[in-house]
Short mmCIF file of C-alpha atoms in Angstrom, two decimals:
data_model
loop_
_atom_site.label_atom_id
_atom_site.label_comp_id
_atom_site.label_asym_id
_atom_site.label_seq_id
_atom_site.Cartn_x
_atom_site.Cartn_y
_atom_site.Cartn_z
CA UNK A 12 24.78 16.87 -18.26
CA UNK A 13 26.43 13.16 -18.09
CA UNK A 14 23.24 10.99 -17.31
CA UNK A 15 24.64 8.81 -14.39
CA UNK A 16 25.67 11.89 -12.18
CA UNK A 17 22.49 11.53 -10.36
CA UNK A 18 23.15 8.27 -9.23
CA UNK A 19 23.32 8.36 -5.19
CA UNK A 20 26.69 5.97 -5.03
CA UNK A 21 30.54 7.45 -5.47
CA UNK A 22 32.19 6.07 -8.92
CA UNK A 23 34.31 3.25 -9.04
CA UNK A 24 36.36 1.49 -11.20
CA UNK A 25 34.52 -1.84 -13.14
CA UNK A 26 35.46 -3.76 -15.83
CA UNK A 27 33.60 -5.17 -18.82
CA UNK A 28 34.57 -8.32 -19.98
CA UNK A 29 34.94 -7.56 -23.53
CA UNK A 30 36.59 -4.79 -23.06
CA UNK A 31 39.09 -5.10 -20.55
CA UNK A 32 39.58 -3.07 -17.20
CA UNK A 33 38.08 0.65 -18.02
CA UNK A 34 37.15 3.37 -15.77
CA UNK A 35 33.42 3.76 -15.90
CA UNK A 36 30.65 4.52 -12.95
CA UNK A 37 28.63 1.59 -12.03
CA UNK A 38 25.12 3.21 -10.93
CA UNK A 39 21.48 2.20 -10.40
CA UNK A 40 18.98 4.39 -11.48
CA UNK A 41 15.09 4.38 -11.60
CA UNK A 42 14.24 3.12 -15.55
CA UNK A 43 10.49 3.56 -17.33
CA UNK A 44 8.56 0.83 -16.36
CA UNK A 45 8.32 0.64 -20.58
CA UNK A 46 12.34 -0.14 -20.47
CA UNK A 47 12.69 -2.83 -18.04
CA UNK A 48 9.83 -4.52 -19.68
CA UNK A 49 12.00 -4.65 -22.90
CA UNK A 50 15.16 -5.37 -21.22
CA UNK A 51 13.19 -8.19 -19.06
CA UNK A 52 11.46 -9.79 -22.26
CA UNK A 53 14.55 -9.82 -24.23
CA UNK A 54 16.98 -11.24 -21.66
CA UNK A 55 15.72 -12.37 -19.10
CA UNK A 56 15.03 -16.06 -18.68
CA UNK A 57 11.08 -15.83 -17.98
CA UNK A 58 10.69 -13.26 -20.44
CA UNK A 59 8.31 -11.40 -18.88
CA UNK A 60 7.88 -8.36 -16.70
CA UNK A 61 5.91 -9.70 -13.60
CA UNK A 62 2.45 -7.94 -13.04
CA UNK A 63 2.55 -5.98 -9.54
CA UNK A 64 5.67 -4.66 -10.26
CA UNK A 65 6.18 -1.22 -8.06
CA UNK A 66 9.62 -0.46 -8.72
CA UNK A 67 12.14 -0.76 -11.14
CA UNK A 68 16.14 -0.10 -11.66
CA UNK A 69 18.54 0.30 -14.37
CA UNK A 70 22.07 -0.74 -13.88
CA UNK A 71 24.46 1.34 -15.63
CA UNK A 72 27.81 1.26 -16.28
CA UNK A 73 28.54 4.64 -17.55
CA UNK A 74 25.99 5.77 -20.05
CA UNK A 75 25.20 2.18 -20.95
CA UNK A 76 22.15 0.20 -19.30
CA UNK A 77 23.21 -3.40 -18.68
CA UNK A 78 20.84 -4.58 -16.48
CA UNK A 79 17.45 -4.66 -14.39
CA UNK A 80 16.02 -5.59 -10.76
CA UNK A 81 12.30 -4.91 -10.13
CA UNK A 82 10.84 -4.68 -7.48
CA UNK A 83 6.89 -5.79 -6.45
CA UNK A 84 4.15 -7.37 -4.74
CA UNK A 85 5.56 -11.10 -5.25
CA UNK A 86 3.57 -13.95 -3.88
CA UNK A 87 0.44 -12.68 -1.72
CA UNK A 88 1.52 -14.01 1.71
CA UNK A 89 4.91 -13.33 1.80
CA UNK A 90 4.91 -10.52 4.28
CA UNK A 91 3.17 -13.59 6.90
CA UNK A 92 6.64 -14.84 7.59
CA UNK A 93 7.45 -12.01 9.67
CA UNK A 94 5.30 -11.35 12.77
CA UNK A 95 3.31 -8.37 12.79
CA UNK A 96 3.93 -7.61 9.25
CA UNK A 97 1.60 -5.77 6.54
CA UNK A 98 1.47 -6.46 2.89
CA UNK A 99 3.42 -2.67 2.83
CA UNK A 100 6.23 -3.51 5.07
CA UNK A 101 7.92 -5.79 2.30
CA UNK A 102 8.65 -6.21 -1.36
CA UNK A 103 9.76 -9.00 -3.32
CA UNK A 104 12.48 -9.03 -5.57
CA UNK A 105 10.86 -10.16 -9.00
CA UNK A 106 13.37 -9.81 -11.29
CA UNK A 107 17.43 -9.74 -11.94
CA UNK A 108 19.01 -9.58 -15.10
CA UNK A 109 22.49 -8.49 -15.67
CA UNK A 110 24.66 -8.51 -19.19
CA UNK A 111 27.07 -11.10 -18.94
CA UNK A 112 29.61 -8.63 -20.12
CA UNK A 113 29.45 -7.70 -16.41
CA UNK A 114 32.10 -9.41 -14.02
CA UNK A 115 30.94 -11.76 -11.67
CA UNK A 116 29.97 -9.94 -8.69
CA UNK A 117 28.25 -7.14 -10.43
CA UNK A 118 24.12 -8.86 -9.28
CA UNK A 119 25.68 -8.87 -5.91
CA UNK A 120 26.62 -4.89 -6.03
CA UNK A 121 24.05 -4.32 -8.12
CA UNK A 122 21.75 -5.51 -5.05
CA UNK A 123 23.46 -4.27 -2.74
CA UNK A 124 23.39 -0.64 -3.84
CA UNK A 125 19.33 -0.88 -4.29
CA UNK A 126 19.82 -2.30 -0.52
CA UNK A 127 21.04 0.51 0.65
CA UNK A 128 18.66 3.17 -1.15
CA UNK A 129 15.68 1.04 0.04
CA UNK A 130 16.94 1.44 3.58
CA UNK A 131 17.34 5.01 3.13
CA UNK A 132 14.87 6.24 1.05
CA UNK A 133 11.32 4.27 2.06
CA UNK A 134 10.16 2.52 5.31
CA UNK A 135 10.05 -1.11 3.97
CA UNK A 136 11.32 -3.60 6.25
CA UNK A 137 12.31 -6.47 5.06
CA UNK A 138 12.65 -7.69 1.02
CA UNK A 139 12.05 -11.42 0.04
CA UNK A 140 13.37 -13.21 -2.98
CA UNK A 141 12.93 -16.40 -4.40
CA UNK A 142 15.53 -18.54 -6.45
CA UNK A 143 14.78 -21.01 -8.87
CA UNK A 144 15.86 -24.69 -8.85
CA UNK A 145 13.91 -25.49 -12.11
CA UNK A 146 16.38 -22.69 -14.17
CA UNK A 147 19.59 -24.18 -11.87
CA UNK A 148 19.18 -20.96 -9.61
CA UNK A 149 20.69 -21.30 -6.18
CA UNK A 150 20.39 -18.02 -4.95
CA UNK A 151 24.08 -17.36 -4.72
CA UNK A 152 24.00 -14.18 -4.89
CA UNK A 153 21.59 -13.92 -1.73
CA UNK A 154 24.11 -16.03 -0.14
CA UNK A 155 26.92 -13.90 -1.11
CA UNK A 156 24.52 -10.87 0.28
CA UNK A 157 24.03 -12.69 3.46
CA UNK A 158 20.27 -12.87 2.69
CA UNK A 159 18.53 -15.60 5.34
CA UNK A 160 17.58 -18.71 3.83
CA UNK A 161 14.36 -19.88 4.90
CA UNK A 162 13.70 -23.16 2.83
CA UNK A 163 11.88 -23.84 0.15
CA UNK A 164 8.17 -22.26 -0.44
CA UNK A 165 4.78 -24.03 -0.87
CA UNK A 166 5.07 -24.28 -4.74
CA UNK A 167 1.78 -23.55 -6.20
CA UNK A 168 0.55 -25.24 -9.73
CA UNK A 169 -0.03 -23.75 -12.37
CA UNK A 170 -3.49 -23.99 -13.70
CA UNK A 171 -4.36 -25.50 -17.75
CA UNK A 172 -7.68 -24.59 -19.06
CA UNK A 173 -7.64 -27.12 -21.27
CA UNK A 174 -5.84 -25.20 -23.92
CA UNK A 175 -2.04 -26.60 -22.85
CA UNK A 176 -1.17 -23.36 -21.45
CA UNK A 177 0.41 -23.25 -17.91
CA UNK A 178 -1.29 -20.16 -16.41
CA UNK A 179 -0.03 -18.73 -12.94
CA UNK A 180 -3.03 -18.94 -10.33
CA UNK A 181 -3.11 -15.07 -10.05
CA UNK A 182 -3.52 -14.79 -13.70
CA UNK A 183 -6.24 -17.38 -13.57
CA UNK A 184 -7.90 -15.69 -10.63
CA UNK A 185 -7.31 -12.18 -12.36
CA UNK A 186 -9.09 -13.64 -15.83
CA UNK A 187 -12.51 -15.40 -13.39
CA UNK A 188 -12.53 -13.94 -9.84
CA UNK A 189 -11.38 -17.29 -8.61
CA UNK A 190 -9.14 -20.10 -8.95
CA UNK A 191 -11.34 -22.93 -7.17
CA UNK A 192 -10.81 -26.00 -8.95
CA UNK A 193 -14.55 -26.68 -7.33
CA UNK A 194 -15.96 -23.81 -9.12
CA UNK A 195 -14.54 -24.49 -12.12
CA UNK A 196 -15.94 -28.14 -12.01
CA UNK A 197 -19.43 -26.80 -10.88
CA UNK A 198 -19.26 -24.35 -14.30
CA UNK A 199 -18.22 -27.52 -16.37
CA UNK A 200 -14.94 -26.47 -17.10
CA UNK A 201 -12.18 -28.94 -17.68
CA UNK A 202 -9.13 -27.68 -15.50
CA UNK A 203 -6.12 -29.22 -14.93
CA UNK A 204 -3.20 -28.62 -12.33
CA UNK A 205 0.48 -28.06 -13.44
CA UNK A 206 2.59 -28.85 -10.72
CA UNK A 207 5.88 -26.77 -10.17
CA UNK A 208 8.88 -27.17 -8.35
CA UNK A 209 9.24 -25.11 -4.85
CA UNK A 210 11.70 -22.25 -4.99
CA UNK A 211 14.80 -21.45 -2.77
CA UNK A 212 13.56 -18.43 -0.73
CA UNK A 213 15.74 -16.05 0.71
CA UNK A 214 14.89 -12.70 3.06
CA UNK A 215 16.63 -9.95 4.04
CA UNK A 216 15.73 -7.60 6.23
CA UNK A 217 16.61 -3.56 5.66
CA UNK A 218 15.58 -3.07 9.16
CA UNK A 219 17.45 -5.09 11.65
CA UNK A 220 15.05 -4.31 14.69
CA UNK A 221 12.66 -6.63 12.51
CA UNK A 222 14.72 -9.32 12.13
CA UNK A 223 13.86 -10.85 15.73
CA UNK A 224 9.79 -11.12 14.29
CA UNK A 225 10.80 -13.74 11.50
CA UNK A 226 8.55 -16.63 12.24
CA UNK A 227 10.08 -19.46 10.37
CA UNK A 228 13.66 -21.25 10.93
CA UNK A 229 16.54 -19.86 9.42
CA UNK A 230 18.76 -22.74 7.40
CA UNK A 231 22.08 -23.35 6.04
CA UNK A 232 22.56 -22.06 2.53
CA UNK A 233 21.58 -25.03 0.18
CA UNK A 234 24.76 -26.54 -1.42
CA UNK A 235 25.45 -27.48 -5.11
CA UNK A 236 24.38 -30.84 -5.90
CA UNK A 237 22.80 -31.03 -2.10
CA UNK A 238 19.69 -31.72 -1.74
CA UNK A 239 17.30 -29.61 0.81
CA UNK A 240 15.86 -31.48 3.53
CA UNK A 241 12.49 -30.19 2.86
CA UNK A 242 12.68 -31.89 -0.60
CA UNK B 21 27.67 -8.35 -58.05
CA UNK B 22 27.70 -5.01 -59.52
CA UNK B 23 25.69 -1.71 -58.36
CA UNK B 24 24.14 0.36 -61.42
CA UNK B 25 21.34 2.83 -62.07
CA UNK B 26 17.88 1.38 -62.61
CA UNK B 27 14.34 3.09 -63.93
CA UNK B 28 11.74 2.63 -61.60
CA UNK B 29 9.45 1.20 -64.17
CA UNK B 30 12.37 -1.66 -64.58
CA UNK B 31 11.94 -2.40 -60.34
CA UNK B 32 9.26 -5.36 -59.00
CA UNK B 33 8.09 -6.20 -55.55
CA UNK B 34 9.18 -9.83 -54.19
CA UNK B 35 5.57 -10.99 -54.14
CA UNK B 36 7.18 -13.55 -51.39
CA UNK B 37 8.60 -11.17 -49.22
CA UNK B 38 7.28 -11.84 -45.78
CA UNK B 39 8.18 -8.89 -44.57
CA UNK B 40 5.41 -6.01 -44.11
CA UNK B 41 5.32 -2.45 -42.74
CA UNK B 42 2.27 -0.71 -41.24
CA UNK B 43 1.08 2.17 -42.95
CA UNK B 44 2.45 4.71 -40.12
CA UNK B 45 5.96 3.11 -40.33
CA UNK B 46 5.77 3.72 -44.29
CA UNK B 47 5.20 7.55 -43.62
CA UNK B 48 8.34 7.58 -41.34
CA UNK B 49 10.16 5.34 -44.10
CA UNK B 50 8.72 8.31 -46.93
CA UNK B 51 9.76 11.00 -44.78
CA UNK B 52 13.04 9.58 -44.27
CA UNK B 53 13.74 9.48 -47.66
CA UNK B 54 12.56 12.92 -48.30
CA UNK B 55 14.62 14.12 -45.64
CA UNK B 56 18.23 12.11 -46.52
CA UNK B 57 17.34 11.00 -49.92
CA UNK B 58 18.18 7.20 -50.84
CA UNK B 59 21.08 6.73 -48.77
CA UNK B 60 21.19 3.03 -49.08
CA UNK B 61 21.26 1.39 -52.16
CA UNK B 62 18.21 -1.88 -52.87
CA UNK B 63 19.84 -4.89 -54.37
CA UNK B 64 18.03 -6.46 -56.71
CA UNK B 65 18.69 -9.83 -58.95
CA UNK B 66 17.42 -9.67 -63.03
CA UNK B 67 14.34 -11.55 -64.00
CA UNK B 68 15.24 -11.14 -67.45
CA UNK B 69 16.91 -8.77 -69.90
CA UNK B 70 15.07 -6.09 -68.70
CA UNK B 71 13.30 -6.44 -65.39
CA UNK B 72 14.51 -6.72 -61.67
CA UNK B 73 13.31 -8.15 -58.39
CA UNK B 74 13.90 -6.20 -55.17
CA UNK B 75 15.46 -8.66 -52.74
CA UNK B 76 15.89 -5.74 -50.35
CA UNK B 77 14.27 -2.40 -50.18
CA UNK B 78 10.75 -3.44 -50.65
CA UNK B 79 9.58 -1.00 -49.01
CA UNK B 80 11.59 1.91 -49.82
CA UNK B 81 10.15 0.48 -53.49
CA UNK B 82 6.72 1.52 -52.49
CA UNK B 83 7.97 5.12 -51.39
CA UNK B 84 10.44 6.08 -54.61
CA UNK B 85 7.00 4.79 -56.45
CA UNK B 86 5.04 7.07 -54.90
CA UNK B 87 7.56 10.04 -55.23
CA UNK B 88 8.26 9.14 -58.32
CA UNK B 89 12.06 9.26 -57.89
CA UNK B 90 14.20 7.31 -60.73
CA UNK B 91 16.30 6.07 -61.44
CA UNK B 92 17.43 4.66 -58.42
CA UNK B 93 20.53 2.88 -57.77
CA UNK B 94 21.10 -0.99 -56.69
CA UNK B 95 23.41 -3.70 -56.15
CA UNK B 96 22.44 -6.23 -58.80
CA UNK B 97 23.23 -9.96 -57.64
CA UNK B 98 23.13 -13.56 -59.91
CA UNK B 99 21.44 -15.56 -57.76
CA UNK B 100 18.56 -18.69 -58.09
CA UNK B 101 15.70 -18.30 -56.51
CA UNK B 102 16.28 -20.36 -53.04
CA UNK B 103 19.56 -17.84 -52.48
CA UNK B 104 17.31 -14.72 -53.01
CA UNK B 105 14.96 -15.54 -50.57
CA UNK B 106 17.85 -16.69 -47.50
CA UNK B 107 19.84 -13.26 -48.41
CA UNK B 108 16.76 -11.16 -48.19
CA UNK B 109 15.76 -12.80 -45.02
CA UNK B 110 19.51 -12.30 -43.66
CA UNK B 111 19.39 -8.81 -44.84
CA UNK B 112 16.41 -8.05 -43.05
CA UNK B 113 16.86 -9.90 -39.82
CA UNK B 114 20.95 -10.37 -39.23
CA UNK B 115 21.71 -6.95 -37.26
CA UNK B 116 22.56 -5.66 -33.47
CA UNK B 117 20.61 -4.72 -30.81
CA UNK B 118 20.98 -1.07 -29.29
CA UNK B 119 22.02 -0.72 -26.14
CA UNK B 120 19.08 1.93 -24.58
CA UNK B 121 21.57 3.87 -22.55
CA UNK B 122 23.51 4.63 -25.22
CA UNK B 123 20.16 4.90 -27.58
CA UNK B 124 18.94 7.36 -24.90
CA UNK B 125 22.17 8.88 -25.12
CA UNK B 126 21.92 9.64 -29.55
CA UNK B 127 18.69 10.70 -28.67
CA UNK B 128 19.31 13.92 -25.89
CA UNK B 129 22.20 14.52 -28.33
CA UNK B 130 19.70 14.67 -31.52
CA UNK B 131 17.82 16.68 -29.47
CA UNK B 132 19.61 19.62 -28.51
CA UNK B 133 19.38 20.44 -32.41
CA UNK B 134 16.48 18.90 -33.65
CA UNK B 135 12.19 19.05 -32.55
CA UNK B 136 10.86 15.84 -30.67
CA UNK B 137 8.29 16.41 -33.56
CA UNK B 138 11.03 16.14 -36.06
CA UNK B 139 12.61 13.11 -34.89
CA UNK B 140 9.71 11.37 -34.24
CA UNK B 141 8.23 11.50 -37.78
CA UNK B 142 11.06 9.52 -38.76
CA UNK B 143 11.66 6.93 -35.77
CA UNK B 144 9.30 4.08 -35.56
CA UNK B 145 8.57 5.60 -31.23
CA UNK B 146 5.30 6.61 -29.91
CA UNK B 147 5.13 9.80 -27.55
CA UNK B 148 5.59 7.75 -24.71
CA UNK B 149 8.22 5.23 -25.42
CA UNK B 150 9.91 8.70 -26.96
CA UNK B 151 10.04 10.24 -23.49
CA UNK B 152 11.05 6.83 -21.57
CA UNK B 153 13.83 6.54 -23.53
CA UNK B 154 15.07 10.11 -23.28
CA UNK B 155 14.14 10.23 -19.63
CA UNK B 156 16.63 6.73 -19.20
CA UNK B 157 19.31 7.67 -16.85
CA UNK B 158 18.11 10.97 -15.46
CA UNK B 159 16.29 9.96 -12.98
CA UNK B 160 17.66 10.66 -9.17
CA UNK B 161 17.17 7.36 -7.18
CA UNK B 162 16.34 9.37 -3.79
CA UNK B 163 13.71 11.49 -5.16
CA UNK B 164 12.06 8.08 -7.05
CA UNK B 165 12.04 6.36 -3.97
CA UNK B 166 10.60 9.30 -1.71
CA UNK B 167 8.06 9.72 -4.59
CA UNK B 168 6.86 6.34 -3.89
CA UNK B 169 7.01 6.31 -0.42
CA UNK B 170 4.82 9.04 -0.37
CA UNK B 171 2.44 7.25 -3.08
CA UNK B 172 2.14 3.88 -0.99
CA UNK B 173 1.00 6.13 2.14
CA UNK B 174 -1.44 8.18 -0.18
CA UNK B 175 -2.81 4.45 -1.53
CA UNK B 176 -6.66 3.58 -0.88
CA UNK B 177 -6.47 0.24 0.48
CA UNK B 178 -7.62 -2.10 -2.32
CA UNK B 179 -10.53 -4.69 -1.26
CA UNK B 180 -11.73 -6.90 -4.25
CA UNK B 181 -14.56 -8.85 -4.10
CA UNK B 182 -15.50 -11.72 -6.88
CA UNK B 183 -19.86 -12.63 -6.83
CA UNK B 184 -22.12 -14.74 -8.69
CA UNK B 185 -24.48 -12.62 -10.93
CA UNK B 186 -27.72 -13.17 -8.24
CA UNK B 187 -25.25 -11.65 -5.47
CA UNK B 188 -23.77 -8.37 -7.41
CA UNK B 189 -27.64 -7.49 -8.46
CA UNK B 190 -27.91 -7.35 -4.34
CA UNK B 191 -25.09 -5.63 -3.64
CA UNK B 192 -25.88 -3.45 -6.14
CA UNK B 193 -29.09 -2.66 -4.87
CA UNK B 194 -28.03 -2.26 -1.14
CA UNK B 195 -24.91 0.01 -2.49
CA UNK B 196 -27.07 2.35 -4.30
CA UNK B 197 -29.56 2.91 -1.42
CA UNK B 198 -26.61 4.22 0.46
CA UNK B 199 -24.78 6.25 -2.33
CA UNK B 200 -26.36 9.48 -1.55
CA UNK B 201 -24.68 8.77 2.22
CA UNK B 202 -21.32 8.12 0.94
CA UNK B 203 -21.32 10.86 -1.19
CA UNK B 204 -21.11 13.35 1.48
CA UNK B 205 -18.58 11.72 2.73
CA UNK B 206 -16.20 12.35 -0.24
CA UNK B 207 -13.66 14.46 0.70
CA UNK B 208 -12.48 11.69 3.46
CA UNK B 209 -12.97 9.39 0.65
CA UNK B 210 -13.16 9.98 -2.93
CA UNK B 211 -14.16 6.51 -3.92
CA UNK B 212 -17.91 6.81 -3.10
CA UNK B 213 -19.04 2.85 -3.81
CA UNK B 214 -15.92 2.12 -1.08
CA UNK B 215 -17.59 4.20 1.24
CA UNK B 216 -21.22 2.94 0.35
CA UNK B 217 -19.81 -0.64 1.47
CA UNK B 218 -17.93 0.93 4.99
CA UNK B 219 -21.56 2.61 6.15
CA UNK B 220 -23.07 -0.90 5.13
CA UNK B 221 -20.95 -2.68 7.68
CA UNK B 222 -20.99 0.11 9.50
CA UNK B 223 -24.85 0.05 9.73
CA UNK B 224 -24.85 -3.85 10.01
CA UNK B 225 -22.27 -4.01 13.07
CA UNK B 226 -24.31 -1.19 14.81
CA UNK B 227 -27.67 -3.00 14.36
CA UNK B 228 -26.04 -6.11 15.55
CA UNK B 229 -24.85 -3.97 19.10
CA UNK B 230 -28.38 -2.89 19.47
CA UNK B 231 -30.21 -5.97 19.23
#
């Protein structure tokens, strides 16, 4: 049995770079959670597969895997910018990596495709993504998607223990129950805050109905070389 | 450069080889051998009239040692010392990177003729990264997402609580007044110390009504 027959999406025709126009079936599958975390910490540009992560998808081109988009739990209060929401009404979109030997609007179908079998296969509402201005990330492909851009987020700091290693908050509340920079001070520990830049943050919403509860303003798509208002 | 047959007894270790193999990846690397015989050849650079360093196939070294197979044949280079060390360092580390769809794809092949049990003994996979690799592109993306629709329903809502030592030997103590309680109550909920805690509230908020 030919391993992409499964996928839920008709073949089409895709070329790779390299390789010049070919035939092949451009699919997204589940992966093991122990594949994207090698694909993620090879290529991607964090390097890491984020904890929280719930689901995860392989995008193939035929029988070869050339990319990865997980899915998870994202920053804790995400769901609060849609009225009425719970934490299990949205996921975030923690990581996209495609091979460059993919053309250029491959992340777009890739996300598109996992789009549509969110919508049809679970009861999530709405998915939230953020793009990073630190690694020259935009979010065009959220743009291209016609994802809503909703500003920038609260960026929070990153948290050194003294040891010169930027740890996320979560990890730092994961490692000591807490991340109070009052506690820490009270326990005689030397902590110091890593500021970060905010992050472009899109949301789309796989039910429509829900798109009416959004609670914050909807903006215009930041612009190369533009800088956001809420700079 | 010239490749010739050399007696074990005539082959030395690179005592500065940085490169080291666990003993479980030596087994795979003996049964390898044993299985396809020395398909690759070491290359090696004289010390003297007599005697040759292994500038690649350190390892494999070790093995033929221990099976006592020799001679053994090897690509003898001239080079100085500084241009050993780079070439066995390209040697080892200059090579591709598999593509796991089309890994996965070798693998279901290999397969169909040959035990998980066999394969494994000579691949450097555990069970598990084994079966995610040959499970890679099966999956149906309908049934994966059902699956975990059906999980996230089925999911005890998580409540975490972080205490100072004084206030967990409390809670401790009020929880396992009320175990007994919650324990009868495990079929509704099988995580007995998150039931202990509901009939605590439940008891507090009740005793607040009746005051």
């Amino acid at each position: 049995m030919e391993c992409w027959t499964n996928a839920l999406f008709k073949p089409e025709k895709i070329a790779l770079t390299d390789q010049g126009p070919v035939a092949s079936q451009f699919a997204i599958l589940p992966i093991p959670m122990l594949v994207a975390k090698k694909l993620l910490e090879r290529h991607h540009y964090l390097h890491t597969l984020p904890g929280g992560t719930m689901l995860r998808f392989g995008v193939f081109v035929g029988p070869r895997l050339l990319g990865v988009l997980t899915f998870g739990a994202g920053p804790a209060l995400a769901y609060s910018l849609v009225e009425g929401a719970r934490l299990e009404n949205c996921l975030t979109l923690t990581r996209l990596w495609l091979s460059d030997e993919l053309p250029a609007n491959s992340e777009s179908r890739a996300l598109g495709y996992a789009i549509r079998a969110l919508r049809k296969h679970t009861c999530l509402k709405f998915l939230v993504a953020y793009s990073d201005p630190a690694a020259g990330h935009r979010g065009v492909i959220y743009q291209a998607a016609n994802w809503l851009y909703t500003g920038l987020s609260a960026p929070t700091p990153l948290y050194d223990l003294g040891d010169n290693i930027a740890r996320h908050s979560r990890s730092v509340a994961h490692a000591f129950g807490t991340h109070s920079l009052e506690y820490f001070s009270r326990q005689g520990m030397q902590v110091k805050l890593v500021s970060q830049l905010p992050k472009y943050r899109y949301l789309y919403f796989l039910d429509p109905r829900w798109r009416q509860r959004l609670k914050v303003p909807v903006l215009p798509y930041p612009k190369k070389g533009e800088p956001d208002e809420n700079h | 450069m010239r490749i010739i047959d050399i007696n074990l007894d005539q082959l030395f270790e690179a005592p500065w080889n940085p490169n080291q193999m666990q003993p479980d990846d030596l087994a795979r690397l003996k049964k390898s051998l044993q299985t396809y015989g020395l398909v690759q050849n070491l290359v090696v650079r004289p010390l003297d009239t007599d005697r040759f360093e292994v500038l690649s196939g350190n390892h494999r070294l070790k093995v033929l040692q221990e099976l006592k197979i020799s001679p053994v044949s090897c690509v003898v280079v001239n080079i100085d010392d500084a241009r050993s060390r780079i070439l066995a360092q390209a040697l080892n580390h200059i090579h591709g990177e598999d593509d796991l769809g089309l890994r996965a794809e070798v693998l279901r092949q290999a397969l169909e003729t040959i035990s998980e049990e066999e394969i494994r003994s000579i691949l450097p996979e555990t069970k598990g990264s084994f079966e995610a690799l040959v499970s890679l592109g099966q999956g149906n993306i309908a049934e994966y997402l059902q699956t975990w629709e059906k999980t996230q329903s089925a999911r005890l809502k998580h409540f975490q609580f972080q205490l100072i030592p004084t206030q967990v030997a409390i809670v401790e103590e009020a929880l396992a007044h009320i175990l007994p309680q919650a324990y009868r109550l495990r079929r509704e909920n099988p995580n007995i110390r998150g039931t202990a805690l509901y009939l605590l509230c439940k008891f507090y908020l009740e005793k607040q009504k009746n005051e």
